[in-house]
Short mmCIF file of C-alpha atoms in Angstrom, two decimals:
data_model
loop_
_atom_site.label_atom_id
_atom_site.label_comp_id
_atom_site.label_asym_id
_atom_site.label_seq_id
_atom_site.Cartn_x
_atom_site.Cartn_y
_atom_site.Cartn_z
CA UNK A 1 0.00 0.00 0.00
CA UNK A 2 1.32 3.13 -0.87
CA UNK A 3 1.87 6.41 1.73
CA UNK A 4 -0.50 9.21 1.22
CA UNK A 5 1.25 11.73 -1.72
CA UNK A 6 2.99 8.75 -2.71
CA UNK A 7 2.26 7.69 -6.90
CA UNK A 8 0.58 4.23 -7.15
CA UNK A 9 2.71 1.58 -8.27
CA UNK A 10 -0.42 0.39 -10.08
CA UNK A 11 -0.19 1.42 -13.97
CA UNK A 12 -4.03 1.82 -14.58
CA UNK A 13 -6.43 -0.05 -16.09
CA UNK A 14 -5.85 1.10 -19.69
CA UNK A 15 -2.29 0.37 -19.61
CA UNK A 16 -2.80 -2.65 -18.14
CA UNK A 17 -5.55 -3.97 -21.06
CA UNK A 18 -3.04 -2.83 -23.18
CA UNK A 19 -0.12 -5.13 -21.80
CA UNK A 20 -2.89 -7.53 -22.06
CA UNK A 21 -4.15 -6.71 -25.39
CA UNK A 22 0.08 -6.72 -26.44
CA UNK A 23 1.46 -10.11 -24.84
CA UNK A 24 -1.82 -11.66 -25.76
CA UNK A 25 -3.86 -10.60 -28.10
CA UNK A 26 -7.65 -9.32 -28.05
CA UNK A 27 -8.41 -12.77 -26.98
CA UNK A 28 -6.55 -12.22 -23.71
CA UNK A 29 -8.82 -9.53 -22.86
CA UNK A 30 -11.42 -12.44 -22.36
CA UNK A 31 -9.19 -15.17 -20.96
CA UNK A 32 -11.73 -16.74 -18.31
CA UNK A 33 -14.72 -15.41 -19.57
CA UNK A 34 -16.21 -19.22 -20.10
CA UNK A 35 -15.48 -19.85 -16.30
CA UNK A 36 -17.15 -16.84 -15.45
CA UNK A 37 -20.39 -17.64 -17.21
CA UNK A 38 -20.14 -21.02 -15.84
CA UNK A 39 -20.11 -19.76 -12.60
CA UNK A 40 -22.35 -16.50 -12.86
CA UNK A 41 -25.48 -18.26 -14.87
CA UNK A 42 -25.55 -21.09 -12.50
CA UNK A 43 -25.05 -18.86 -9.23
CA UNK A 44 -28.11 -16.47 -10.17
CA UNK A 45 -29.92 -19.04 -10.35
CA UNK A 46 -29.18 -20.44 -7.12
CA UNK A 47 -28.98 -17.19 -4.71
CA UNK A 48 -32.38 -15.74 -6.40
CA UNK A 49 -34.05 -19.43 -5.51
CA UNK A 50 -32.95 -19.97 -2.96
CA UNK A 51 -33.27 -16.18 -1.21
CA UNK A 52 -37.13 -16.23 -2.56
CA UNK A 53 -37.02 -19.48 -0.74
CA UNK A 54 -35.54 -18.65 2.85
CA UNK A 55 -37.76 -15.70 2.38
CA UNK A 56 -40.69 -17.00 2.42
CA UNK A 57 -39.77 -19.63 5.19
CA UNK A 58 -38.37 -17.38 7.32
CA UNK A 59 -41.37 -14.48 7.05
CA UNK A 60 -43.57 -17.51 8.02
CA UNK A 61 -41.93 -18.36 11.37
CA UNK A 62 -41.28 -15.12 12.40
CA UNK A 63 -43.57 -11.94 11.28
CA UNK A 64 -41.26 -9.29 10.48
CA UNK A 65 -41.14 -7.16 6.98
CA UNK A 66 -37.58 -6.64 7.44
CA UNK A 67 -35.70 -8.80 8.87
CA UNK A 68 -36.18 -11.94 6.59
CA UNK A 69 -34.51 -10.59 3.79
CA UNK A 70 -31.40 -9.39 5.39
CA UNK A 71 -31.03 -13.49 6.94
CA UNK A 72 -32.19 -14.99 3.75
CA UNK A 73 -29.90 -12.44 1.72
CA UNK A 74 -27.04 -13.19 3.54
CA UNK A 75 -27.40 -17.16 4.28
CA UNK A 76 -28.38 -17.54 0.61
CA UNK A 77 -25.18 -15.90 -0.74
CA UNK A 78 -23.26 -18.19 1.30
CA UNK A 79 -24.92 -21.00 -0.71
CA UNK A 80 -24.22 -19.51 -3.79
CA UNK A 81 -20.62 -19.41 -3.07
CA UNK A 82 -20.37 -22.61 -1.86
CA UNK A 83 -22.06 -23.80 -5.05
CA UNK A 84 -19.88 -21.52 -7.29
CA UNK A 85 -16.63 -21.48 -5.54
CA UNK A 86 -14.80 -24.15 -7.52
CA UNK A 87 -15.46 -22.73 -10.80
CA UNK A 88 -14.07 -19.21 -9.02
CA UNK A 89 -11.24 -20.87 -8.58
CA UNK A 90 -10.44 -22.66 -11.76
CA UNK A 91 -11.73 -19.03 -13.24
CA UNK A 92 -8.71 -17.07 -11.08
CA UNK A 93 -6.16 -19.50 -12.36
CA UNK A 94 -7.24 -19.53 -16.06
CA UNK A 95 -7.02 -15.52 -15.74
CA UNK A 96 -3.77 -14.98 -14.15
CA UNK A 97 -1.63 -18.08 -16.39
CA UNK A 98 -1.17 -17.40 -19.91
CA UNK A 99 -1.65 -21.10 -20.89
CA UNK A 100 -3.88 -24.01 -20.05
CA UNK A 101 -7.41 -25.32 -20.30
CA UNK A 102 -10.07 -25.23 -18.35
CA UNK A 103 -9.83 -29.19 -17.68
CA UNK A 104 -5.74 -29.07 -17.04
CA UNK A 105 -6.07 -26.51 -14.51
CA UNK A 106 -9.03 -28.66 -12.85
CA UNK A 107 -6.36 -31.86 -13.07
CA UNK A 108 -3.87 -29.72 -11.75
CA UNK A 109 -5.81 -28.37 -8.61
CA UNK A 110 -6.83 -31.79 -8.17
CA UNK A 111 -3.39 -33.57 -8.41
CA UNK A 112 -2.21 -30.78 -6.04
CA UNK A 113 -4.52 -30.19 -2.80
CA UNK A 114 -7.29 -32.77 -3.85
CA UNK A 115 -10.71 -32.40 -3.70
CA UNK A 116 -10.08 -29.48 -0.59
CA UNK A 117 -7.96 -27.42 -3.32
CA UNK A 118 -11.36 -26.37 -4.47
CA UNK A 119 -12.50 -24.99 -1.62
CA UNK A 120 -9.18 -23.30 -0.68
CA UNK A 121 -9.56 -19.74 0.89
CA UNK A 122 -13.48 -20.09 0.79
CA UNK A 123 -13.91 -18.92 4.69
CA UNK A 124 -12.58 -15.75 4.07
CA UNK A 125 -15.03 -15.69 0.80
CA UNK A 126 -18.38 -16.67 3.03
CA UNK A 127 -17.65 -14.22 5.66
CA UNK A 128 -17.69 -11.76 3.11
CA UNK A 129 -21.01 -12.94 1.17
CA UNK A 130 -22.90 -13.31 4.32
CA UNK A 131 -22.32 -9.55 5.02
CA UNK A 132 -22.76 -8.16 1.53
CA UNK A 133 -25.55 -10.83 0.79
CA UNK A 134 -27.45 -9.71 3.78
CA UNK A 135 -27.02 -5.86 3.29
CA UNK A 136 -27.37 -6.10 -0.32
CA UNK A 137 -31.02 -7.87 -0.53
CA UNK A 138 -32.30 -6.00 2.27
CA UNK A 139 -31.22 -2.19 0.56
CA UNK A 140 -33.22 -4.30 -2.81
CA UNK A 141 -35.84 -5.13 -0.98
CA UNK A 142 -36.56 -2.25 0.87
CA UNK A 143 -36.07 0.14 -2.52
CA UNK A 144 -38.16 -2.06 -4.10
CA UNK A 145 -40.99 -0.97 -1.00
CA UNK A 146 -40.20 2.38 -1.71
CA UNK A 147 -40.70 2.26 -5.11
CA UNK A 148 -44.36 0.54 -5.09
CA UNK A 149 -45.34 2.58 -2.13
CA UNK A 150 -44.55 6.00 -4.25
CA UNK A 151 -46.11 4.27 -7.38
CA UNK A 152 -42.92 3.06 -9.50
#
């Protein structure tokens, strides 16, 4: 981290996508982008299910408007992560090598920590979701209130 009044070491994004765009090649721009699907399409699905889900449950056992969707935000992104994770991580290691396919780099996480390489560093990542998962679906819901209530 650099002192205050000290210049970044960090060269910007346009100078880095063109280093990218140089040493690879327009396709380099988009190295991961499979992995990324694989893991995005999938993990709507999953936290938007499964939040709707919890939702409901939980507004049935206990009869708050608000509270609900902050637990069933948070506890579903946790699922979603848990479902996603592995293709996360075969994403981050596509994206910073230069060479490799999706399958080698899933042999070669596999050969190396096992099954558990999969789910290496994922505490850190479900601390984080269950924060931003609760805070983010409760400011949705509660926007979405204040929309319909002012006629939107």
């Amino acid at each position: 981290m650099e002192a205050v009044g000290q210049k970044s070491k960090s060269s910007g994004m346009v100078k880095t996508a063109m280093q990218v765009i140089r040493t690879n090649g327009l396709r380099g721009m988009y190295r991961g982008i499979g992995m990324t699907l694989m893991r995005d399409i999938p993990g709507g699905a999953v936290v938007f299910t499964t939040y709707e889900l919890l939702k409901k449950h939980i507004r049935e056992k206990w009869n708050d408007s608000y509270l609900p969707n902050f637990f069933a935000g948070g506890i579903s992104s946790c699922v979603t992560w848990f479902f996603c994770y592995p293709q996360d991580i075969i994403k981050t290691r596509l994206q910073t090598r230069n060479q490799g396919s999706v399958k080698e780099v899933a042999l070669e996480i596999w050969r190396q920590y096992g099954a558990k390489g999969f789910y290496r560093g994922i505490n850190v990542v479900l601390c984080r979701s269950l924060i931003t998962g609760s805070f983010s679906f409760f400011a949705m819901e509660n926007v979405k209130r204040l929309l319909q209530n002012n006629g939107y």
